[in-house]
Tab-separated table of C-alpha atoms and ligand atoms in Angstrom:
chain	number	residue	atom	x	y	z
A	1	UNK	CA	-92.044	-180.343	-15.952
A	2	UNK	CA	-93.542	-177.026	-14.869
A	3	UNK	CA	-93.926	-174.340	-17.521
A	4	UNK	CA	-95.210	-170.768	-17.685
A	5	UNK	CA	-96.814	-168.649	-20.404
A	6	UNK	CA	-96.255	-164.888	-20.505
A	7	UNK	CA	-99.061	-163.216	-22.496
A	8	UNK	CA	-102.467	-164.909	-22.870
A	9	UNK	CA	-103.560	-163.382	-26.168
A	10	UNK	CA	-104.163	-165.209	-29.445
A	11	UNK	CA	-100.910	-167.191	-29.410
A	12	UNK	CA	-100.523	-167.659	-25.628
A	13	UNK	CA	-104.017	-169.101	-25.253
A	14	UNK	CA	-103.308	-171.208	-28.359
A	15	UNK	CA	-100.248	-172.668	-26.592
A	16	UNK	CA	-102.426	-173.667	-23.618
A	17	UNK	CA	-104.909	-175.246	-26.027
A	18	UNK	CA	-102.205	-177.290	-27.806
A	19	UNK	CA	-100.784	-178.458	-24.445
A	20	UNK	CA	-104.274	-179.441	-23.221
A	21	UNK	CA	-105.497	-181.062	-26.441
A	22	UNK	CA	-102.342	-183.063	-27.144
A	23	UNK	CA	-101.302	-183.664	-23.540
A	24	UNK	CA	-101.091	-187.452	-23.845
A	25	UNK	CA	-99.024	-187.595	-27.039
A	26	UNK	CA	-96.663	-184.842	-25.828
A	27	UNK	CA	-96.151	-186.694	-22.526
A	28	UNK	CA	-95.526	-189.954	-24.362
A	29	UNK	CA	-92.976	-188.363	-26.717
A	30	UNK	CA	-91.169	-186.426	-24.036
A	31	UNK	CA	-91.363	-189.002	-21.265
A	32	UNK	CA	-92.832	-186.440	-18.873
A	33	UNK	CA	-95.712	-183.969	-18.974
A	34	UNK	CA	-95.536	-180.207	-19.565
A	35	UNK	CA	-97.739	-178.682	-16.857
A	36	UNK	CA	-98.750	-175.036	-16.909
A	37	UNK	CA	-97.987	-173.561	-13.480
A	38	UNK	CA	-98.302	-169.842	-14.280
A	39	UNK	CA	-99.873	-167.602	-16.889
A	40	UNK	CA	-98.761	-163.973	-16.808
A	41	UNK	CA	-101.331	-161.442	-18.000
A	42	UNK	CA	-102.628	-158.135	-16.691
A	43	UNK	CA	-106.175	-159.097	-17.674
A	44	UNK	CA	-108.472	-161.499	-15.787
A	45	UNK	CA	-109.905	-164.579	-17.464
A	46	UNK	CA	-112.794	-165.761	-15.250
A	47	UNK	CA	-113.925	-169.276	-16.129
A	48	UNK	CA	-110.728	-170.127	-18.034
A	49	UNK	CA	-109.630	-173.756	-17.445
A	50	UNK	CA	-106.294	-172.363	-16.179
A	51	UNK	CA	-107.908	-169.646	-14.025
A	52	UNK	CA	-105.890	-170.617	-10.940
A	53	UNK	CA	-102.561	-170.112	-12.776
A	54	UNK	CA	-102.853	-166.385	-13.516
A	55	UNK	CA	-100.315	-163.968	-12.050
A	56	UNK	CA	-99.670	-160.299	-12.758
A	57	UNK	CA	-96.015	-160.045	-11.682
A	58	UNK	CA	-93.363	-161.774	-13.822
A	59	UNK	CA	-91.132	-162.142	-10.750
A	60	UNK	CA	-93.494	-164.816	-9.398
A	61	UNK	CA	-92.348	-166.942	-12.344
A	62	UNK	CA	-88.681	-165.883	-12.318
A	63	UNK	CA	-88.391	-166.713	-8.579
A	64	UNK	CA	-89.994	-170.171	-8.809
A	65	UNK	CA	-87.210	-172.710	-9.297
A	66	UNK	CA	-89.723	-175.396	-10.239
A	67	UNK	CA	-90.502	-173.615	-13.544
A	68	UNK	CA	-88.017	-174.757	-16.194
A	69	UNK	CA	-89.586	-173.475	-19.437
A	70	UNK	CA	-91.167	-170.107	-20.132
A	71	UNK	CA	-93.149	-169.153	-23.235
A	72	UNK	CA	-93.171	-165.487	-24.258
A	73	UNK	CA	-96.180	-164.582	-26.418
A	74	UNK	CA	-96.673	-160.974	-25.370
A	75	UNK	CA	-95.340	-159.301	-28.519
A	76	UNK	CA	-93.308	-156.083	-28.786
A	77	UNK	CA	-89.804	-155.444	-27.489
A	78	UNK	CA	-90.627	-154.106	-24.017
A	79	UNK	CA	-91.501	-155.330	-21.479
A	80	UNK	CA	-90.942	-158.689	-23.240
A	81	UNK	CA	-87.149	-158.167	-23.278
A	82	UNK	CA	-86.951	-157.375	-19.547
A	83	UNK	CA	-89.097	-160.396	-18.670
A	84	UNK	CA	-87.289	-162.839	-20.982
A	85	UNK	CA	-83.873	-161.648	-19.765
A	86	UNK	CA	-84.966	-162.209	-16.153
A	87	UNK	CA	-86.148	-165.749	-16.983
A	88	UNK	CA	-82.864	-166.651	-18.720
A	89	UNK	CA	-80.830	-165.168	-15.870
A	90	UNK	CA	-82.862	-167.323	-13.493
A	91	UNK	CA	-81.702	-170.361	-15.522
A	92	UNK	CA	-85.007	-171.008	-17.309
A	93	UNK	CA	-85.280	-171.831	-21.000
A	94	UNK	CA	-87.410	-169.518	-23.120
A	95	UNK	CA	-89.296	-169.872	-26.392
A	96	UNK	CA	-90.918	-166.905	-28.068
A	97	UNK	CA	-93.177	-166.237	-31.048
A	98	UNK	CA	-92.191	-162.568	-30.935
A	99	UNK	CA	-90.256	-161.577	-34.088
A	100	UNK	CA	-89.922	-157.959	-32.981
A	101	UNK	CA	-88.057	-159.154	-29.886
A	102	UNK	CA	-85.914	-161.682	-31.785
A	103	UNK	CA	-85.011	-159.255	-34.593
A	104	UNK	CA	-84.045	-156.539	-32.112
A	105	UNK	CA	-82.536	-158.513	-29.223
A	106	UNK	CA	-82.003	-162.057	-30.516
A	107	UNK	CA	-78.194	-162.069	-30.464
A	108	UNK	CA	-78.109	-160.539	-26.970
A	109	UNK	CA	-80.685	-162.945	-25.533
A	110	UNK	CA	-78.853	-165.922	-27.015
A	111	UNK	CA	-75.647	-164.801	-25.328
A	112	UNK	CA	-77.440	-164.409	-22.003
A	113	UNK	CA	-78.932	-167.889	-22.444
A	114	UNK	CA	-75.499	-169.372	-23.198
A	115	UNK	CA	-73.939	-167.655	-20.176
A	116	UNK	CA	-76.598	-169.299	-17.987
A	117	UNK	CA	-76.321	-172.690	-19.662
A	118	UNK	CA	-79.828	-172.501	-21.005
A	119	UNK	CA	-81.605	-171.830	-24.336
A	120	UNK	CA	-83.520	-169.083	-26.098
A	121	UNK	CA	-85.423	-170.391	-29.141
A	122	UNK	CA	-87.975	-168.857	-31.506
A	123	UNK	CA	-89.343	-171.315	-34.059
A	124	UNK	CA	-92.729	-169.533	-34.138
A	125	UNK	CA	-91.198	-166.118	-34.868
A	126	UNK	CA	-90.840	-166.826	-38.605
A	127	UNK	CA	-93.320	-168.652	-40.822
A	128	UNK	CA	-95.871	-169.407	-38.059
A	129	UNK	CA	-96.334	-173.180	-38.131
A	130	UNK	CA	-93.601	-173.843	-40.742
A	131	UNK	CA	-90.530	-175.325	-39.009
A	132	UNK	CA	-88.088	-173.080	-40.871
A	133	UNK	CA	-85.810	-172.010	-38.005
A	134	UNK	CA	-84.842	-175.541	-36.993
A	135	UNK	CA	-84.551	-176.468	-40.672
A	136	UNK	CA	-81.931	-173.747	-41.083
A	137	UNK	CA	-80.166	-174.127	-37.739
A	138	UNK	CA	-80.052	-177.933	-37.752
A	139	UNK	CA	-80.962	-179.652	-41.030
A	140	UNK	CA	-79.202	-177.268	-43.439
A	141	UNK	CA	-76.065	-176.580	-41.419
A	142	UNK	CA	-74.019	-178.449	-44.054
A	143	UNK	CA	-74.892	-175.872	-46.708
A	144	UNK	CA	-73.936	-172.344	-47.562
A	145	UNK	CA	-77.316	-170.709	-48.076
A	146	UNK	CA	-77.212	-168.679	-51.275
A	147	UNK	CA	-80.743	-167.320	-51.338
A	148	UNK	CA	-83.943	-167.106	-49.319
A	149	UNK	CA	-87.172	-165.809	-50.855
A	150	UNK	CA	-90.075	-165.759	-48.457
A	151	UNK	CA	-93.738	-164.986	-48.385
A	152	UNK	CA	-93.642	-164.679	-44.621
A	153	UNK	CA	-96.592	-162.510	-43.700
A	154	UNK	CA	-99.931	-164.298	-43.655
A	155	UNK	CA	-102.013	-161.141	-43.302
A	156	UNK	CA	-100.706	-159.443	-46.426
A	157	UNK	CA	-100.734	-162.644	-48.478
A	158	UNK	CA	-104.338	-163.191	-47.411
A	159	UNK	CA	-105.185	-159.610	-48.377
A	160	UNK	CA	-103.392	-159.714	-51.741
A	161	UNK	CA	-105.014	-163.047	-52.634
A	162	UNK	CA	-108.474	-161.661	-51.855
A	163	UNK	CA	-107.794	-158.448	-53.749
A	164	UNK	CA	-106.649	-160.497	-56.735
A	165	UNK	CA	-109.360	-163.156	-56.718
A	166	UNK	CA	-112.416	-161.199	-55.578
A	167	UNK	CA	-111.432	-157.581	-56.147
A	168	UNK	CA	-111.903	-157.090	-52.369
A	169	UNK	CA	-111.698	-153.675	-50.824
A	170	UNK	CA	-108.430	-153.074	-48.908
A	171	UNK	CA	-109.948	-151.906	-45.567
A	172	UNK	CA	-112.644	-154.566	-45.515
A	173	UNK	CA	-110.181	-157.386	-46.111
A	174	UNK	CA	-107.741	-156.003	-43.522
A	175	UNK	CA	-110.531	-156.025	-40.908
A	176	UNK	CA	-111.315	-159.636	-41.853
A	177	UNK	CA	-107.638	-160.653	-41.500
A	178	UNK	CA	-107.604	-159.046	-38.050
A	179	UNK	CA	-110.784	-160.829	-36.976
A	180	UNK	CA	-109.215	-164.145	-38.048
A	181	UNK	CA	-106.267	-163.480	-35.707
A	182	UNK	CA	-103.691	-163.091	-38.514
A	183	UNK	CA	-102.859	-159.409	-38.275
A	184	UNK	CA	-100.771	-157.759	-35.576
A	185	UNK	CA	-102.531	-155.431	-33.108
A	186	UNK	CA	-101.210	-152.543	-35.135
A	187	UNK	CA	-101.685	-153.639	-38.771
A	188	UNK	CA	-99.010	-151.154	-39.921
A	189	UNK	CA	-96.376	-153.782	-39.121
A	190	UNK	CA	-98.045	-156.203	-41.534
A	191	UNK	CA	-99.189	-153.938	-44.371
A	192	UNK	CA	-96.047	-151.787	-44.468
A	193	UNK	CA	-93.776	-154.846	-44.578
A	194	UNK	CA	-92.129	-154.305	-41.157
A	195	UNK	CA	-93.123	-157.778	-39.969
A	196	UNK	CA	-91.653	-159.427	-43.106
A	197	UNK	CA	-88.558	-157.250	-42.708
A	198	UNK	CA	-87.931	-158.506	-39.176
A	199	UNK	CA	-88.454	-162.092	-40.303
A	200	UNK	CA	-85.953	-161.883	-43.196
A	201	UNK	CA	-83.515	-160.093	-40.844
A	202	UNK	CA	-83.777	-163.083	-38.460
A	203	UNK	CA	-83.311	-165.613	-41.281
A	204	UNK	CA	-80.357	-163.672	-42.702
A	205	UNK	CA	-78.730	-163.527	-39.248
A	206	UNK	CA	-79.088	-167.304	-39.003
A	207	UNK	CA	-77.660	-168.053	-42.470
A	208	UNK	CA	-74.818	-165.540	-42.160
A	209	UNK	CA	-74.008	-166.179	-38.481
A	210	UNK	CA	-73.844	-162.421	-37.886
A	211	UNK	CA	-76.329	-159.899	-36.606
A	212	UNK	CA	-78.483	-158.189	-39.236
A	213	UNK	CA	-80.002	-154.840	-38.307
A	214	UNK	CA	-83.526	-154.868	-39.749
A	215	UNK	CA	-83.312	-151.078	-40.155
A	216	UNK	CA	-80.759	-151.670	-42.942
A	217	UNK	CA	-83.236	-153.609	-45.103
A	218	UNK	CA	-85.165	-151.497	-47.656
A	219	UNK	CA	-88.819	-152.260	-46.997
A	220	UNK	CA	-92.030	-151.522	-48.868
A	221	UNK	CA	-95.432	-152.944	-47.958
A	222	UNK	CA	-98.695	-153.441	-49.813
A	223	UNK	CA	-100.576	-150.311	-48.784
A	224	UNK	CA	-99.989	-148.698	-52.187
A	225	UNK	CA	-101.063	-151.757	-54.209
A	226	UNK	CA	-104.410	-151.118	-55.889
A	227	UNK	CA	-106.973	-153.109	-57.819
A	228	UNK	CA	-105.660	-151.397	-61.003
A	229	UNK	CA	-102.186	-152.832	-60.316
A	230	UNK	CA	-103.800	-156.277	-60.165
A	231	UNK	CA	-105.607	-155.622	-63.468
A	232	UNK	CA	-102.264	-154.853	-65.150
A	233	UNK	CA	-100.643	-157.867	-63.479
A	234	UNK	CA	-103.417	-160.154	-64.677
A	235	UNK	CA	-103.196	-158.773	-68.228
A	236	UNK	CA	-99.444	-159.613	-68.194
A	237	UNK	CA	-100.091	-163.097	-66.701
A	238	UNK	CA	-98.543	-162.243	-63.316
A	239	UNK	CA	-99.590	-162.093	-59.683
A	240	UNK	CA	-98.364	-159.640	-57.009
A	241	UNK	CA	-96.788	-161.046	-53.825
A	242	UNK	CA	-95.052	-159.392	-50.881
A	243	UNK	CA	-91.654	-161.110	-50.820
A	244	UNK	CA	-88.769	-160.830	-48.376
A	245	UNK	CA	-85.487	-161.635	-50.145
A	246	UNK	CA	-81.957	-162.303	-49.052
A	247	UNK	CA	-79.342	-163.157	-51.690
A	248	UNK	CA	-75.702	-164.023	-51.016
A	249	UNK	CA	-73.462	-161.345	-52.414
A	250	UNK	CA	-69.758	-162.042	-51.825
A	251	UNK	CA	-69.237	-162.274	-48.076
A	252	UNK	CA	-72.552	-160.707	-47.238
A	253	UNK	CA	-76.227	-160.702	-48.253
A	254	UNK	CA	-78.370	-158.345	-50.280
A	255	UNK	CA	-81.846	-157.936	-48.775
A	256	UNK	CA	-85.145	-156.300	-49.676
A	257	UNK	CA	-88.841	-156.544	-48.761
A	258	UNK	CA	-91.241	-155.394	-51.469
A	259	UNK	CA	-94.260	-156.393	-53.544
A	260	UNK	CA	-93.042	-158.253	-56.665
A	261	UNK	CA	-94.666	-159.343	-59.923
A	262	UNK	CA	-94.431	-163.129	-59.948
A	263	UNK	CA	-95.211	-165.457	-62.887
A	264	UNK	CA	-96.815	-168.922	-62.722
A	265	UNK	CA	-93.496	-170.687	-63.426
A	266	UNK	CA	-92.176	-169.312	-60.106
A	267	UNK	CA	-93.053	-171.370	-57.011
A	268	UNK	CA	-94.115	-168.404	-54.883
A	269	UNK	CA	-96.851	-167.528	-57.424
A	270	UNK	CA	-98.870	-170.471	-56.085
A	271	UNK	CA	-98.733	-169.478	-52.401
A	272	UNK	CA	-102.174	-168.064	-51.606
A	273	UNK	CA	-104.246	-166.900	-48.664
A	274	UNK	CA	-102.744	-167.015	-45.188
A	275	UNK	CA	-100.202	-169.624	-46.278
A	276	UNK	CA	-96.493	-168.770	-46.102
A	277	UNK	CA	-93.610	-170.266	-48.032
A	278	UNK	CA	-89.882	-169.944	-47.573
A	279	UNK	CA	-87.789	-170.917	-50.601
A	280	UNK	CA	-84.206	-171.735	-49.624
A	281	UNK	CA	-81.335	-172.379	-52.047
A	282	UNK	CA	-78.251	-174.060	-50.625
A	283	UNK	CA	-74.952	-174.548	-52.439
A	284	UNK	CA	-75.199	-178.321	-51.962
A	285	UNK	CA	-78.941	-178.759	-51.465
A	286	UNK	CA	-80.080	-176.734	-54.476
A	287	UNK	CA	-83.687	-175.509	-54.382
A	288	UNK	CA	-86.102	-176.286	-51.545
A	289	UNK	CA	-89.314	-174.734	-50.334
A	290	UNK	CA	-91.105	-174.961	-46.982
A	291	UNK	CA	-94.827	-174.264	-47.045
A	292	UNK	CA	-97.507	-173.979	-44.396
A	293	UNK	CA	-99.809	-171.851	-42.279
A	294	UNK	CA	-97.875	-168.674	-41.549
A	295	UNK	CA	-100.179	-167.103	-38.984
A	296	UNK	CA	-103.081	-167.901	-36.717
A	297	UNK	CA	-103.306	-169.128	-33.131
A	298	UNK	CA	-102.927	-172.891	-33.452
A	299	UNK	CA	-100.281	-173.159	-36.228
A	300	UNK	CA	-98.106	-170.658	-34.344
A	301	UNK	CA	-98.809	-172.333	-30.997
A	302	UNK	CA	-97.878	-175.686	-32.538
A	303	UNK	CA	-94.410	-174.298	-33.323
A	304	UNK	CA	-94.118	-172.894	-29.779
A	305	UNK	CA	-94.988	-176.267	-28.248
A	306	UNK	CA	-92.459	-177.978	-30.538
A	307	UNK	CA	-89.877	-175.593	-29.078
A	308	UNK	CA	-91.020	-176.444	-25.536
A	309	UNK	CA	-90.353	-180.118	-26.191
A	310	UNK	CA	-86.911	-179.227	-27.633
A	311	UNK	CA	-86.196	-177.145	-24.513
A	312	UNK	CA	-87.379	-179.907	-22.202
A	313	UNK	CA	-84.977	-182.301	-23.939
A	314	UNK	CA	-82.089	-179.860	-23.557
A	315	UNK	CA	-82.354	-178.483	-20.031
A	316	UNK	CA	-79.054	-177.287	-18.557
A	317	UNK	CA	-77.347	-177.665	-21.944
A	318	UNK	CA	-76.883	-174.606	-24.151
A	319	UNK	CA	-77.352	-175.615	-27.806
A	320	UNK	CA	-75.289	-173.339	-30.094
A	321	UNK	CA	-77.004	-172.119	-33.256
A	322	UNK	CA	-74.378	-169.645	-34.481
A	323	UNK	CA	-75.777	-166.107	-34.370
A	324	UNK	CA	-72.952	-163.828	-33.257
A	325	UNK	CA	-73.366	-160.301	-31.951
A	326	UNK	CA	-71.066	-158.934	-34.705
A	327	UNK	CA	-73.031	-156.756	-37.150
A	328	UNK	CA	-73.400	-157.887	-40.768
A	329	UNK	CA	-72.952	-155.022	-43.220
A	330	UNK	CA	-75.456	-155.768	-45.958
A	331	UNK	CA	-74.706	-155.252	-49.668
A	332	UNK	CA	-75.671	-151.852	-51.065
A	333	UNK	CA	-79.372	-152.157	-52.061
A	334	UNK	CA	-79.093	-149.486	-54.763
A	335	UNK	CA	-76.893	-151.905	-56.723
A	336	UNK	CA	-79.623	-154.557	-56.860
A	337	UNK	CA	-80.880	-155.074	-60.421
A	338	UNK	CA	-84.503	-155.498	-61.503
A	339	UNK	CA	-86.906	-155.127	-64.382
A	340	UNK	CA	-89.620	-152.689	-63.328
A	341	UNK	CA	-93.288	-152.281	-64.213
A	342	UNK	CA	-94.163	-148.588	-64.204
A	343	UNK	CA	-97.500	-146.794	-64.409
A	344	UNK	CA	-97.179	-143.155	-65.387
A	345	UNK	CA	-99.115	-140.220	-66.736
A	346	UNK	CA	-96.037	-139.164	-68.767
A	347	UNK	CA	-96.153	-139.033	-72.560
A	348	UNK	CA	-94.898	-142.016	-74.551
A	349	UNK	CA	-92.258	-139.845	-76.205
A	350	UNK	CA	-90.876	-138.896	-72.767
A	351	UNK	CA	-90.920	-142.531	-71.642
A	352	UNK	CA	-88.829	-143.456	-74.674
A	353	UNK	CA	-86.465	-140.536	-74.097
A	354	UNK	CA	-85.729	-141.749	-70.582
A	355	UNK	CA	-86.032	-145.519	-70.919
A	356	UNK	CA	-85.475	-146.164	-74.642
A	357	UNK	CA	-87.485	-148.912	-76.368
A	358	UNK	CA	-89.861	-150.334	-73.740
A	359	UNK	CA	-92.596	-152.933	-73.739
A	360	UNK	CA	-96.035	-151.437	-73.086
A	361	UNK	CA	-98.828	-153.009	-71.075
A	362	UNK	CA	-102.009	-151.049	-71.584
A	363	UNK	CA	-105.459	-151.362	-70.094
A	364	UNK	CA	-106.869	-148.545	-72.219
A	365	UNK	CA	-107.124	-146.328	-69.153
A	366	UNK	CA	-107.374	-142.597	-69.674
A	367	UNK	CA	-104.439	-140.515	-68.510
A	368	UNK	CA	-101.987	-143.330	-67.833
A	369	UNK	CA	-99.830	-145.935	-69.476
A	370	UNK	CA	-97.986	-148.980	-68.146
A	371	UNK	CA	-94.557	-150.093	-69.369
A	372	UNK	CA	-91.836	-152.605	-68.531
A	373	UNK	CA	-88.202	-151.537	-68.319
A	374	UNK	CA	-85.042	-153.415	-69.180
A	375	UNK	CA	-83.108	-154.795	-66.200
A	376	UNK	CA	-81.171	-152.024	-64.436
A	377	UNK	CA	-79.887	-151.100	-60.998
A	378	UNK	CA	-82.087	-149.376	-58.438
A	379	UNK	CA	-79.944	-146.249	-58.597
A	380	UNK	CA	-80.151	-146.047	-62.391
A	381	UNK	CA	-83.911	-146.678	-62.319
A	382	UNK	CA	-84.475	-144.032	-59.644
A	383	UNK	CA	-82.611	-141.411	-61.681
A	384	UNK	CA	-84.622	-142.161	-64.820
A	385	UNK	CA	-87.896	-142.364	-62.887
A	386	UNK	CA	-87.324	-138.950	-61.333
A	387	UNK	CA	-86.476	-137.478	-64.731
A	388	UNK	CA	-89.656	-138.968	-66.255
A	389	UNK	CA	-92.123	-137.860	-63.559
A	390	UNK	CA	-95.866	-138.534	-63.455
A	391	UNK	CA	-95.240	-141.860	-61.715
A	392	UNK	CA	-98.395	-143.583	-60.447
A	393	UNK	CA	-96.856	-146.836	-59.270
A	394	UNK	CA	-93.763	-149.037	-59.632
A	395	UNK	CA	-93.561	-152.782	-59.018
A	396	UNK	CA	-90.405	-154.859	-59.457
A	397	UNK	CA	-90.375	-158.145	-61.346
A	398	UNK	CA	-89.252	-161.099	-59.207
B	1	HSE	N1	-99.085	-160.872	-38.405
B	1	HSE	C1	-98.261	-161.973	-38.744
B	1	HSE	C2	-98.667	-162.484	-40.116
B	1	HSE	C3	-98.411	-163.060	-37.721
B	1	HSE	O1	-99.715	-162.082	-40.603
B	1	HSE	O2	-97.936	-163.268	-40.720
B	1	HSE	C4	-97.420	-164.173	-37.839
B	1	HSE	O3	-96.118	-163.716	-37.633
């Protein structure tokens, strides 16, 4: 079966490597081989083993009836959307690792695929090498999913782990994550939580069956987390993790992406480095957690190739996964309840005026104090926080 790869960066070249390295076993499992006919990229790759496959115009692929499966590993919404749409309209199946594309255009692309009796799949878009999408869309279809809590950004988990364990400097460790191929081209998407936000939006669309707009999910990243925050966390026996959450709330879900204080009794505490974990609670299943390499060329490419085999087994047969175009109105995030850890320069008497009896966590630092609030809603906390003033940082307890 002839296949094409659009975008020969970290993931796209990883896909070629997986197909080359495991050619025999893939052929044996599928009953036919997956042969790369085209690679779309504007750059030249002299000396590459697939040098003869490179094209610069996506129409060369769209117009070739022999190509049945197309991989999109370009990243970003455009021109990826235009290219993927053209491939589906030409009757080809598509797999993508591009969460920005899936979060923004997933429902629409799935409808186009269905109309052309083909498939649009995206296992690699969430959790890198962890097979979480097929787990949700196939294995757990007998459950109502009540909660998902995910460490789903390898870059930030790698950075937080290094900051915690070695007191690493933020910029230095970000550069290292980029050199290891974990971070996005623009690291803002990773460090500000946008990448995790898109991933939890995709997962929430899949568990709700409706379309979640990622813009509706309150999102904070790790760029404000400092080594002092880790010192407080350590003194309290906690770690800090960037977690994307989605909790069933009546007929909808309540979502948030933020750094949380996590204690050792909680499974996500133990997820370190570039590893990702997605904890899923089903109403019949109970607790489960899926753990693995969340970023990097080969783990992500492995998921893409798994999708290619799925697509090859389902040519000219649209497989429904239940993600409608209808928008899901998420629960009001200001009604979510948390306990908060607050660092402030305010006087203790003012803290007690606003928050009553609180538990203090001190590091004997001049000019600041840390305290833990009772559980309260976001809106109540924000009112009290504004009244108190002198806020240095706030981290929610998980
Ligand atoms: N930049 C992403 C991460 C890549 O670090 O998790 C995988 O989606």
